Amino acid sequence: MAITATKGQTGLTGNSAVAYAMKQINPDVCAAYPITPSTQVVEDFSSYVADGAVTTELVTVESEHSAMSACIGAAAAGARVMTATSSQGLALMWEMLYIASGMRLPIVLCNVNRALSAPINIHCDHSDSMGARDSGWVQLYAETVQEAYDNMFMAVRIAEHQKVLLPIMTCLDGFITSHAIENISLLEDQEVRQFIGEYRPATSLLDTDHPVTMGAMTLPEVYMEFKHQQSEAMKRAKDAALEVMADFGKRFGREYGLFETYRLEDAETAIVILNSAAGTTKVAIDELRKQGKKVGLLRPRLFRPFPWREMADALKGKKAVAVLDRADSMNAFGGPVFNEVRSALYDLDNRPKMINRIYGLGGRDYKVKDAISVFDELAKIAETGKIETLVKYITL
Amino acid sequence: MEHKKEYPLGGVIPKGGTAHDYSTGGWRKLRPVLDKSKCTNCLICWVMCPDSAIITEDGKMAGFDLDHCKGCGICAVECPDKVKAIKMEQEAE
């Protein structure tokens, strides 16, 4: 879709906003293979390339495995690299995701969340990016088009932060956010340039005066040290993200944190939920608050690294918490967000009762009434102190 | 790189030519043996060796770098039929 406004308020789909962010970032290389529902990111961006609006080398590859491989090669050569994908595309990148993070290449990938086959389904759930949660990539999630757009700039800074140097995945909900037009406030190109700055890689394969080898084999005597370095970098990514978000807020007036809380402080029960469904939950919270019910929400933004201390602090003292997962770990013990949030709260003296509800798989609607019925259930648990079902599918 | 903290990020090897310092000859099952009386110093073995394990001195065949020779036997095969100065022998014997 054509972008008529170049700064200030406009209306854009999530995909167009992400593509526009990529245009403003003007990466050195973009290697991508379009896939629903992220197709339009690559489509719009390829128009910018064709129009000469960016100086990016666009590599049209034959698969997502090749897309990530080309991104890794370009990043090893010292380029600022971006790509976009969804679902099966991310799944096909799997092998290379670990290589990007292990080689400490700050690649930015926009993942438009979509269900994984089988059965084949093109609509939103989080099984794609949740499956990649242990691949060593930083993960940022977004509720709105505005946040998806803003995350792109912050992603560049977090990934390239000297104390981090890890690839980063920015996630937004397929179709719900990627294809819906929302009001969005664009930054000016100059503001973006000043915010992201120049990328100066420590080493480059193209620097023939200082030849290096990248991706060499390491045997048992050193492999673990490199993994430890990577693990420490992931720990540091939390503070780096906070630093970058604070700078973003200071410059552009939009404040972001490790997670968003909504009417949580005095809440007795709360829902923890990612991305666009948080908006639906907020409407439910407003309705229930009108009836005098003390309910609130926590929406994780930075999922990797997982800010467990801060999350425990935000949820301590609540009587009952429901974590809603838009992906099932297929472990017969609930979804990935549930297991991590529940684990984060283990050390609290006064732990909330916790349940997991799986919702919205394959694009199944999650409505205000669904959020309200979860809050009703939480109210009962808060009152009786008893959990009937720990993990359950809702919206079935 | 004595100290673990000095390991370069992401396993980057920060200089060139380091393969020479890494001995790979231990993989070898067969060892090339040169009969100097037959060798014509044509250096076809030097050209063909995939591990750059043929040592030359003053443009002449001088022997094998057994720290890097993996015993593939290409040198013995490529040594011209009329010469056949290289034979592969069992390492174990």
CSV table of C-alpha atoms in Angstrom, one decimal:
chain,number,residue,atom,x,y,z
A,1,MET,CA,0.0,0.0,0.0
A,2,ALA,CA,1.2,3.5,-0.9
A,3,ILE,CA,2.5,5.6,1.9
A,4,THR,CA,1.3,9.2,1.4
A,5,ALA,CA,2.6,10.7,4.6
A,6,THR,CA,6.3,10.5,5.3
A,7,LYS,CA,6.2,11.8,8.8
A,8,GLY,CA,3.8,12.4,11.7
A,9,GLN,CA,0.4,10.8,11.9
A,10,THR,CA,-0.8,8.3,9.3
A,11,GLY,CA,-2.6,5.0,8.9
A,12,LEU,CA,-0.6,1.9,8.1
A,13,THR,CA,-0.8,-1.8,8.4
A,14,GLY,CA,1.7,-3.5,10.6
A,15,ASN,CA,3.6,-4.9,7.5
A,16,SER,CA,3.8,-1.5,5.8
A,17,ALA,CA,5.0,0.1,9.0
A,18,VAL,CA,7.7,-2.5,9.4
A,19,ALA,CA,8.8,-2.1,5.8
A,20,TYR,CA,8.8,1.7,6.2
A,21,ALA,CA,11.0,1.3,9.3
A,22,MET,CA,13.3,-0.9,7.3
A,23,LYS,CA,13.4,1.8,4.6
A,24,GLN,CA,14.3,4.4,7.2
A,25,ILE,CA,17.0,2.2,8.7
A,26,ASN,CA,18.4,1.5,5.2
A,27,PRO,CA,20.2,-1.7,6.0
A,28,ASP,CA,23.2,-2.8,3.9
A,29,VAL,CA,21.7,-6.1,3.0
A,30,CYS,CA,18.3,-7.7,3.1
A,31,ALA,CA,18.0,-11.3,2.2
A,32,ALA,CA,14.4,-12.6,2.3
A,33,TYR,CA,11.9,-15.0,1.0
A,34,PRO,CA,8.3,-13.8,1.2
A,35,ILE,CA,5.8,-15.8,3.2
A,36,THR,CA,2.3,-15.1,4.4
A,37,PRO,CA,1.5,-13.1,6.5
A,38,SER,CA,4.8,-11.2,6.4
A,39,THR,CA,4.9,-11.1,2.5
A,40,GLN,CA,4.1,-7.4,2.4
A,41,VAL,CA,7.1,-6.5,4.4
A,42,VAL,CA,9.4,-7.9,1.7
A,43,GLU,CA,7.1,-6.7,-1.1
A,44,ASP,CA,7.0,-3.1,0.1
A,45,PHE,CA,10.7,-3.1,0.9
A,46,SER,CA,11.5,-4.5,-2.6
A,47,SER,CA,9.6,-1.5,-4.0
A,48,TYR,CA,11.8,0.9,-2.0
A,49,VAL,CA,14.9,-0.9,-3.4
A,50,ALA,CA,13.5,-0.7,-7.0
A,51,ASP,CA,12.7,3.0,-6.5
A,52,GLY,CA,16.2,3.7,-5.2
A,53,ALA,CA,14.8,4.9,-1.9
A,54,VAL,CA,17.3,2.7,-0.1
A,55,THR,CA,20.8,1.6,-1.0
A,56,THR,CA,20.2,-1.9,0.4
A,57,GLU,CA,21.4,-4.9,-1.5
A,58,LEU,CA,18.2,-7.0,-1.7
A,59,VAL,CA,19.1,-10.7,-2.1
A,60,THR,CA,16.1,-12.7,-3.5
A,61,VAL,CA,16.9,-16.2,-2.4
A,62,GLU,CA,15.2,-19.6,-3.0
A,63,SER,CA,14.2,-20.4,0.5
A,64,GLU,CA,14.3,-19.1,4.1
A,65,HIS,CA,17.2,-21.4,4.9
A,66,SER,CA,19.1,-19.6,2.2
A,67,ALA,CA,17.7,-16.2,3.4
A,68,MET,CA,19.2,-16.7,6.8
A,69,SER,CA,22.4,-18.1,5.4
A,70,ALA,CA,22.8,-15.0,3.2
A,71,CYS,CA,22.0,-12.8,6.1
A,72,ILE,CA,24.7,-14.6,8.1
A,73,GLY,CA,27.3,-14.3,5.3
A,74,ALA,CA,26.5,-10.6,4.9
A,75,ALA,CA,26.6,-9.9,8.6
A,76,ALA,CA,30.0,-11.8,8.8
A,77,ALA,CA,31.2,-9.4,6.0
A,78,GLY,CA,30.3,-6.5,8.3
A,79,ALA,CA,27.0,-5.5,6.9
A,80,ARG,CA,23.9,-4.3,8.8
A,81,VAL,CA,21.4,-7.0,7.9
A,82,MET,CA,17.6,-7.4,8.1
A,83,THR,CA,15.1,-9.9,7.1
A,84,ALA,CA,11.4,-10.8,7.6
A,85,THR,CA,9.5,-14.1,7.8
A,86,SER,CA,6.7,-16.1,9.4
A,87,SER,CA,5.8,-19.6,10.5
A,88,GLN,CA,7.2,-22.3,8.2
A,89,GLY,CA,9.8,-19.7,6.9
A,90,LEU,CA,11.1,-19.3,10.4
A,91,ALA,CA,11.0,-23.1,10.9
A,92,LEU,CA,13.1,-23.5,7.7
A,93,MET,CA,15.6,-21.0,9.1
A,94,TRP,CA,16.0,-23.0,12.3
A,95,GLU,CA,19.4,-24.5,11.7
A,96,MET,CA,20.8,-21.1,10.7
A,97,LEU,CA,19.2,-19.2,13.6
A,98,TYR,CA,21.6,-20.9,16.0
A,99,ILE,CA,24.5,-20.1,13.7
A,100,ALA,CA,23.6,-16.4,13.6
A,101,SER,CA,23.5,-16.2,17.4
A,102,GLY,CA,26.5,-18.4,18.0
A,103,MET,CA,28.6,-16.3,15.6
A,104,ARG,CA,27.3,-13.2,17.5
A,105,LEU,CA,25.9,-11.5,14.4
A,106,PRO,CA,23.4,-8.7,15.2
A,107,ILE,CA,20.9,-9.5,12.5
A,108,VAL,CA,17.4,-8.1,12.8
A,109,LEU,CA,14.5,-10.4,11.8
A,110,CYS,CA,10.9,-9.3,11.8
A,111,ASN,CA,8.7,-12.3,12.5
A,112,VAL,CA,5.1,-11.9,11.7
A,113,ASN,CA,3.6,-14.5,14.0
A,114,ARG,CA,1.7,-17.4,12.3
A,115,ALA,CA,0.8,-20.9,13.2
A,116,LEU,CA,3.0,-23.8,12.3
A,117,SER,CA,1.7,-26.7,10.1
A,118,ALA,CA,0.2,-29.3,10.3
A,119,PRO,CA,-2.7,-28.8,9.7
A,120,ILE,CA,-1.6,-26.0,7.5
A,121,ASN,CA,-2.9,-22.6,8.6
A,122,ILE,CA,-1.9,-19.1,7.7
A,123,HIS,CA,-3.3,-17.3,10.7
A,124,CYS,CA,-1.9,-16.0,13.9
A,125,ASP,CA,-0.4,-17.9,16.8
A,126,HIS,CA,3.0,-17.8,18.5
A,127,SER,CA,4.2,-21.3,17.9
A,128,ASP,CA,6.8,-20.1,15.3
A,129,SER,CA,8.7,-17.6,17.5
A,130,MET,CA,8.1,-19.6,20.7
A,131,GLY,CA,9.7,-22.5,19.0
A,132,ALA,CA,12.8,-20.3,18.4
A,133,ARG,CA,12.9,-19.0,21.9
A,134,ASP,CA,16.0,-21.0,22.8
A,135,SER,CA,17.9,-20.2,19.6
A,136,GLY,CA,19.9,-17.5,21.2
A,137,TRP,CA,18.0,-14.6,19.6
A,138,VAL,CA,16.7,-11.7,21.6
A,139,GLN,CA,12.9,-11.5,21.2
A,140,LEU,CA,10.7,-8.4,21.3
A,141,TYR,CA,7.0,-8.6,21.0
A,142,ALA,CA,4.5,-5.9,20.0
A,143,GLU,CA,0.8,-5.2,20.6
A,144,THR,CA,0.2,-2.5,18.0
A,145,VAL,CA,1.4,-1.3,14.6
A,146,GLN,CA,3.0,1.7,16.4
A,147,GLU,CA,4.9,-0.6,18.7
A,148,ALA,CA,5.9,-3.0,15.9
A,149,TYR,CA,7.3,0.0,14.0
A,150,ASP,CA,9.1,1.4,17.0
A,151,ASN,CA,10.5,-2.0,18.0
A,152,MET,CA,12.4,-2.2,14.6
A,153,PHE,CA,14.6,0.8,15.6
A,154,MET,CA,15.1,-0.3,19.1
A,155,ALA,CA,16.0,-3.8,17.8
A,156,VAL,CA,18.8,-2.5,15.7
A,157,ARG,CA,20.3,-0.7,18.7
A,158,ILE,CA,19.9,-3.6,21.1
A,159,ALA,CA,21.4,-6.2,18.7
A,160,GLU,CA,24.3,-4.0,17.9
A,161,HIS,CA,24.9,-2.9,21.5
A,162,GLN,CA,28.5,-3.5,22.3
A,163,LYS,CA,27.6,-5.5,25.4
A,164,VAL,CA,25.1,-7.6,23.5
A,165,LEU,CA,26.0,-8.4,19.8
A,166,LEU,CA,23.2,-10.9,19.4
A,167,PRO,CA,20.6,-11.3,16.6
A,168,ILE,CA,17.1,-10.1,17.5
A,169,MET,CA,13.6,-11.1,16.4
A,170,THR,CA,10.8,-8.6,16.6
A,171,CYS,CA,7.3,-10.2,16.6
A,172,LEU,CA,3.9,-9.0,15.8
A,173,ASP,CA,0.6,-10.8,15.3
A,174,GLY,CA,0.0,-12.1,11.8
A,175,PHE,CA,-3.1,-10.5,10.1
A,176,ILE,CA,-4.4,-9.0,13.4
A,177,THR,CA,-1.5,-6.5,13.5
A,178,SER,CA,0.2,-7.2,10.2
A,179,HIS,CA,-2.8,-6.5,8.0
A,180,ALA,CA,-5.0,-4.1,10.1
A,181,ILE,CA,-4.6,-0.4,9.5
A,182,GLU,CA,-3.9,1.5,12.7
A,183,ASN,CA,-3.0,5.1,13.5
A,184,ILE,CA,0.7,5.5,13.7
A,185,SER,CA,3.1,8.3,14.2
A,186,LEU,CA,6.1,8.0,12.0
A,187,LEU,CA,9.6,9.3,12.8
A,188,GLU,CA,11.6,11.5,10.5
A,189,ASP,CA,14.4,9.8,8.6
A,190,GLN,CA,16.9,12.1,10.2
A,191,GLU,CA,15.6,11.1,13.7
A,192,VAL,CA,16.0,7.5,12.8
A,193,ARG,CA,19.5,7.9,11.5
A,194,GLN,CA,20.6,9.7,14.7
A,195,PHE,CA,18.9,7.1,16.9
A,196,ILE,CA,20.4,4.0,15.3
A,197,GLY,CA,23.8,5.5,14.3
A,198,GLU,CA,26.4,3.8,12.2
A,199,TYR,CA,27.1,0.1,12.5
A,200,ARG,CA,30.8,-0.6,13.2
A,201,PRO,CA,31.4,-4.3,13.2
A,202,ALA,CA,34.5,-5.6,15.2
A,203,THR,CA,35.6,-7.8,12.4
A,204,SER,CA,34.7,-8.1,8.7
A,205,LEU,CA,35.4,-11.0,6.3
A,206,LEU,CA,36.0,-8.3,3.6
A,207,ASP,CA,38.8,-6.7,5.5
A,208,THR,CA,41.7,-8.4,3.7
A,209,ASP,CA,44.3,-6.4,5.7
A,210,HIS,CA,43.1,-8.1,8.8
A,211,PRO,CA,42.1,-11.6,7.7
A,212,VAL,CA,39.9,-13.6,10.1
A,213,THR,CA,38.1,-17.0,10.1
A,214,MET,CA,34.5,-17.1,11.2
A,215,GLY,CA,32.4,-20.2,12.1
A,216,ALA,CA,35.4,-22.4,12.8
A,217,MET,CA,35.0,-25.7,14.7
A,218,THR,CA,35.6,-25.7,18.4
A,219,LEU,CA,36.1,-28.9,20.3
A,220,PRO,CA,35.2,-29.8,23.9
A,221,GLU,CA,38.0,-27.7,25.5
A,222,VAL,CA,36.6,-24.4,24.2
A,223,TYR,CA,33.0,-24.8,22.9
A,224,MET,CA,31.5,-24.3,26.4
A,225,GLU,CA,33.4,-21.0,26.9
A,226,PHE,CA,31.8,-19.6,23.7
A,227,LYS,CA,28.3,-20.7,24.9
A,228,HIS,CA,29.0,-19.1,28.3
A,229,GLN,CA,30.0,-15.8,26.5
A,230,GLN,CA,26.7,-16.0,24.6
A,231,SER,CA,24.7,-16.7,27.7
A,232,GLU,CA,26.3,-13.7,29.5
A,233,ALA,CA,25.6,-11.5,26.5
A,234,MET,CA,21.9,-12.6,26.7
A,235,LYS,CA,21.9,-11.6,30.4
A,236,ARG,CA,23.3,-8.2,29.5
A,237,ALA,CA,20.7,-7.7,26.8
A,238,LYS,CA,18.1,-6.8,29.4
A,239,ASP,CA,20.0,-3.7,30.6
A,240,ALA,CA,20.9,-2.9,27.0
A,241,ALA,CA,17.2,-3.1,26.1
A,242,LEU,CA,16.2,-0.8,29.0
A,243,GLU,CA,18.9,1.7,28.0
A,244,VAL,CA,17.8,1.7,24.4
A,245,MET,CA,14.1,2.0,25.3
A,246,ALA,CA,14.8,4.8,27.7
A,247,ASP,CA,16.7,6.7,25.0
A,248,PHE,CA,13.8,6.1,22.6
A,249,GLY,CA,11.3,7.4,25.1
A,250,LYS,CA,13.5,10.5,25.8
A,251,ARG,CA,13.8,11.3,22.1
A,252,PHE,CA,10.4,10.4,20.8
A,253,GLY,CA,8.1,10.5,23.8
A,254,ARG,CA,6.9,6.9,23.5
A,255,GLU,CA,7.8,4.9,26.6
A,256,TYR,CA,8.5,1.2,26.5
A,257,GLY,CA,9.6,-1.3,29.1
A,258,LEU,CA,10.5,-4.9,29.6
A,259,PHE,CA,6.8,-5.5,29.8
A,260,GLU,CA,3.7,-3.4,29.9
A,261,THR,CA,1.4,-3.4,32.9
A,262,TYR,CA,-2.2,-2.3,32.8
A,263,ARG,CA,-4.1,-1.5,36.0
A,264,LEU,CA,-2.0,-4.1,37.6
A,265,GLU,CA,-0.7,-2.3,40.7
A,266,ASP,CA,-3.8,-2.8,42.9
A,267,ALA,CA,-5.1,-5.8,41.0
A,268,GLU,CA,-6.0,-9.0,42.9
A,269,THR,CA,-6.0,-11.1,39.8
A,270,ALA,CA,-4.2,-10.7,36.5
A,271,ILE,CA,-3.8,-12.0,33.0
A,272,VAL,CA,-0.3,-12.4,31.4
A,273,ILE,CA,-0.7,-12.3,27.7
A,274,LEU,CA,1.4,-11.4,24.6
A,275,ASN,CA,0.8,-9.1,21.7
A,276,SER,CA,-2.5,-8.0,20.2
A,277,ALA,CA,-4.7,-10.0,22.5
A,278,ALA,CA,-3.5,-7.7,25.3
A,279,GLY,CA,-5.7,-5.0,23.7
A,280,THR,CA,-8.8,-7.2,23.9
A,281,THR,CA,-7.9,-8.1,27.6
A,282,LYS,CA,-7.6,-4.3,28.4
A,283,VAL,CA,-11.1,-3.8,27.2
A,284,ALA,CA,-12.3,-6.6,29.4
A,285,ILE,CA,-10.3,-5.1,32.4
A,286,ASP,CA,-12.0,-1.7,31.9
A,287,GLU,CA,-15.4,-3.4,31.9
A,288,LEU,CA,-14.7,-5.4,35.0
A,289,ARG,CA,-13.1,-2.4,36.8
A,290,LYS,CA,-16.4,-0.6,36.3
A,291,GLN,CA,-18.0,-3.3,38.3
A,292,GLY,CA,-15.4,-2.8,41.0
A,293,LYS,CA,-13.4,-5.9,40.3
A,294,LYS,CA,-9.7,-5.5,40.9
A,295,VAL,CA,-8.2,-7.0,37.7
A,296,GLY,CA,-5.1,-6.2,35.7
A,297,LEU,CA,-2.7,-7.2,33.0
A,298,LEU,CA,1.0,-7.9,32.3
A,299,ARG,CA,2.1,-8.0,28.7
A,300,PRO,CA,5.6,-9.2,28.2
A,301,ARG,CA,7.6,-7.3,25.6
A,302,LEU,CA,11.1,-8.6,26.0
A,303,PHE,CA,10.7,-12.3,26.1
A,304,ARG,CA,14.4,-13.1,25.5
A,305,PRO,CA,16.1,-12.5,27.7
A,306,PHE,CA,13.3,-13.3,30.1
A,307,PRO,CA,13.1,-10.5,32.8
A,308,TRP,CA,12.0,-12.9,35.6
A,309,ARG,CA,13.0,-10.8,38.6
A,310,GLU,CA,11.1,-7.8,37.4
A,311,MET,CA,8.1,-9.9,36.4
A,312,ALA,CA,8.0,-11.6,39.8
A,313,ASP,CA,8.1,-8.2,41.4
A,314,ALA,CA,5.2,-7.0,39.3
A,315,LEU,CA,3.1,-10.0,40.1
A,316,LYS,CA,3.9,-10.6,43.7
A,317,GLY,CA,0.9,-10.3,46.1
A,318,LYS,CA,-1.6,-11.1,43.4
A,319,LYS,CA,-4.1,-13.7,44.5
A,320,ALA,CA,-4.4,-15.5,41.2
A,321,VAL,CA,-2.7,-15.1,37.8
A,322,ALA,CA,-3.7,-16.7,34.5
A,323,VAL,CA,-1.0,-16.9,31.8
A,324,LEU,CA,-2.6,-17.1,28.4
A,325,ASP,CA,-0.4,-18.8,25.7
A,326,ARG,CA,-1.0,-18.6,22.0
A,327,ALA,CA,1.2,-21.6,21.6
A,328,ASP,CA,1.3,-25.0,23.2
A,329,SER,CA,4.6,-26.5,24.2
A,330,MET,CA,3.0,-30.0,23.6
A,331,ASN,CA,4.6,-31.1,26.9
A,332,ALA,CA,1.3,-31.8,28.6
A,333,PHE,CA,2.3,-29.1,31.1
A,334,GLY,CA,1.2,-25.9,29.4
A,335,GLY,CA,2.5,-23.2,27.1
A,336,PRO,CA,6.0,-21.6,27.1
A,337,VAL,CA,5.0,-18.3,28.6
A,338,PHE,CA,3.1,-20.0,31.5
A,339,ASN,CA,6.1,-22.2,32.4
A,340,GLU,CA,8.5,-19.4,32.5
A,341,VAL,CA,6.3,-16.9,34.3
A,342,ARG,CA,5.3,-19.6,36.8
A,343,SER,CA,9.0,-20.5,37.4
A,344,ALA,CA,9.9,-16.8,37.8
A,345,LEU,CA,7.4,-16.6,40.7
A,346,TYR,CA,8.7,-19.7,42.5
A,347,ASP,CA,10.9,-17.8,44.9
A,348,LEU,CA,8.2,-15.4,46.1
A,349,ASP,CA,7.2,-15.8,49.7
A,350,ASN,CA,3.5,-15.3,48.8
A,351,ARG,CA,3.0,-16.9,45.4
A,352,PRO,CA,-0.2,-16.3,43.4
A,353,LYS,CA,-2.2,-19.3,42.4
A,354,MET,CA,-1.5,-19.8,38.7
A,355,ILE,CA,-3.3,-21.3,35.7
A,356,ASN,CA,-2.5,-21.6,32.1
A,357,ARG,CA,-5.1,-21.1,29.3
A,358,ILE,CA,-4.2,-21.9,25.7
A,359,TYR,CA,-6.1,-19.6,23.3
A,360,GLY,CA,-6.2,-18.3,19.8
A,361,LEU,CA,-4.3,-21.1,18.0
A,362,GLY,CA,-4.3,-20.8,14.3
A,363,GLY,CA,-6.0,-17.4,14.4
A,364,ARG,CA,-9.0,-18.5,16.6
A,365,ASP,CA,-10.7,-15.3,17.8
A,366,TYR,CA,-10.1,-14.2,21.4
A,367,LYS,CA,-12.9,-11.9,22.4
A,368,VAL,CA,-13.6,-9.7,25.4
A,369,LYS,CA,-16.0,-12.3,26.7
A,370,ASP,CA,-13.2,-14.9,26.7
A,371,ALA,CA,-11.0,-12.6,28.8
A,372,ILE,CA,-13.9,-12.0,31.2
A,373,SER,CA,-14.5,-15.7,31.7
A,374,VAL,CA,-10.8,-16.2,32.5
A,375,PHE,CA,-11.1,-13.4,35.1
A,376,ASP,CA,-14.3,-15.0,36.4
A,377,GLU,CA,-12.3,-18.2,36.9
A,378,LEU,CA,-9.5,-16.3,38.6
A,379,ALA,CA,-11.9,-14.7,41.0
A,380,LYS,CA,-13.2,-18.1,42.0
A,381,ILE,CA,-9.6,-19.4,42.5
A,382,ALA,CA,-8.7,-16.3,44.5
A,383,GLU,CA,-11.8,-16.9,46.7
A,384,THR,CA,-11.4,-20.6,47.3
A,385,GLY,CA,-7.6,-21.0,46.9
A,386,LYS,CA,-8.3,-24.0,44.8
A,387,ILE,CA,-7.3,-24.7,41.1
A,388,GLU,CA,-9.5,-27.1,39.3
A,389,THR,CA,-7.6,-27.3,36.0
A,390,LEU,CA,-4.0,-26.1,35.8
A,391,VAL,CA,-3.8,-26.1,32.0
A,392,LYS,CA,-6.8,-25.9,29.7
A,393,TYR,CA,-7.6,-24.9,26.1
A,394,ILE,CA,-10.2,-22.0,25.9
A,395,THR,CA,-12.0,-20.7,22.9
A,396,LEU,CA,-12.5,-24.2,21.7
B,1,MET,CA,44.7,-16.8,24.2
B,2,GLU,CA,45.8,-18.3,27.5
B,3,HIS,CA,42.9,-16.7,29.5
B,4,LYS,CA,39.4,-17.8,28.7
B,5,LYS,CA,38.2,-14.2,28.9
B,6,GLU,CA,40.4,-13.4,25.9
B,7,TYR,CA,38.5,-15.8,23.6
B,8,PRO,CA,37.2,-13.7,20.7
B,9,LEU,CA,33.5,-13.2,20.5
B,10,GLY,CA,31.6,-15.8,18.4
B,11,GLY,CA,34.6,-18.0,17.9
B,12,VAL,CA,36.3,-15.6,15.4
B,13,ILE,CA,39.9,-16.6,14.7
B,14,PRO,CA,41.4,-13.1,14.6
B,15,LYS,CA,44.4,-13.8,12.2
B,16,GLY,CA,45.1,-15.8,9.1
B,17,GLY,CA,47.2,-18.9,8.5
B,18,THR,CA,46.4,-20.6,11.8
B,19,ALA,CA,45.6,-23.9,10.2
B,20,HIS,CA,49.4,-24.6,10.1
B,21,ASP,CA,49.5,-24.6,13.9
B,22,TYR,CA,46.8,-27.3,14.1
B,23,SER,CA,48.1,-30.8,13.6
B,24,THR,CA,45.7,-33.0,11.6
B,25,GLY,CA,48.2,-35.7,10.7
B,26,GLY,CA,46.9,-37.9,13.5
B,27,TRP,CA,44.0,-39.0,11.3
B,28,ARG,CA,46.3,-40.8,9.0
B,29,LYS,CA,46.1,-44.6,8.4
B,30,LEU,CA,48.5,-44.8,5.4
B,31,ARG,CA,51.8,-42.9,5.3
B,32,PRO,CA,53.5,-41.8,2.1
B,33,VAL,CA,57.1,-43.0,1.7
B,34,LEU,CA,59.4,-41.4,-0.9
B,35,ASP,CA,62.1,-43.2,-2.9
B,36,LYS,CA,64.5,-40.4,-3.6
B,37,SER,CA,66.5,-42.4,-6.1
B,38,LYS,CA,63.4,-42.6,-8.4
B,39,CYS,CA,62.0,-39.1,-7.9
B,40,THR,CA,62.4,-36.7,-10.9
B,41,ASN,CA,61.3,-33.6,-8.9
B,42,CYS,CA,58.4,-33.0,-11.4
B,43,LEU,CA,56.4,-31.7,-8.3
B,44,ILE,CA,53.1,-33.1,-9.6
B,45,CYS,CA,52.6,-34.4,-6.0
B,46,TRP,CA,53.2,-30.8,-4.7
B,47,VAL,CA,50.5,-29.5,-7.1
B,48,MET,CA,48.0,-32.2,-6.3
B,49,CYS,CA,48.3,-32.5,-2.5
B,50,PRO,CA,45.0,-31.2,-1.0
B,51,ASP,CA,46.7,-30.5,2.4
B,52,SER,CA,49.8,-28.7,1.1
B,53,ALA,CA,51.8,-31.4,2.9
B,54,ILE,CA,54.6,-31.8,0.3
B,55,ILE,CA,57.8,-30.1,1.5
B,56,THR,CA,60.0,-28.6,-1.2
B,57,GLU,CA,63.5,-27.2,-0.9
B,58,ASP,CA,65.2,-25.3,-3.8
B,59,GLY,CA,62.4,-26.4,-6.1
B,60,LYS,CA,62.9,-30.0,-5.3
B,61,MET,CA,60.8,-32.6,-3.5
B,62,ALA,CA,62.1,-32.9,0.0
B,63,GLY,CA,59.6,-35.0,1.8
B,64,PHE,CA,56.2,-34.9,3.6
B,65,ASP,CA,54.8,-32.7,6.3
B,66,LEU,CA,53.4,-35.5,8.4
B,67,ASP,CA,51.7,-33.1,10.9
B,68,HIS,CA,49.2,-32.3,8.1
B,69,CYS,CA,49.3,-35.2,5.7
B,70,LYS,CA,46.1,-37.3,6.1
B,71,GLY,CA,47.4,-40.2,4.1
B,72,CYS,CA,44.9,-39.8,1.2
B,73,GLY,CA,47.4,-41.3,-1.3
B,74,ILE,CA,46.7,-38.8,-4.0
B,75,CYS,CA,50.5,-38.1,-4.3
B,76,ALA,CA,51.2,-41.8,-4.8
B,77,VAL,CA,48.5,-42.1,-7.5
B,78,GLU,CA,49.6,-38.9,-9.3
B,79,CYS,CA,53.3,-39.7,-9.3
B,80,PRO,CA,53.9,-40.4,-13.0
B,81,ASP,CA,53.6,-44.1,-14.1
B,82,LYS,CA,57.2,-44.3,-15.3
B,83,VAL,CA,58.4,-42.9,-11.9
B,84,LYS,CA,56.2,-44.2,-9.1
B,85,ALA,CA,58.5,-42.8,-6.4
B,86,ILE,CA,55.9,-42.6,-3.7
B,87,LYS,CA,54.4,-45.7,-1.9
B,88,MET,CA,51.7,-45.8,0.8
B,89,GLU,CA,52.6,-47.8,3.8
B,90,GLN,CA,50.5,-48.8,6.8
B,91,GLU,CA,51.1,-46.4,9.8
B,92,ALA,CA,50.5,-49.3,12.2
B,93,GLU,CA,53.3,-51.5,11.0
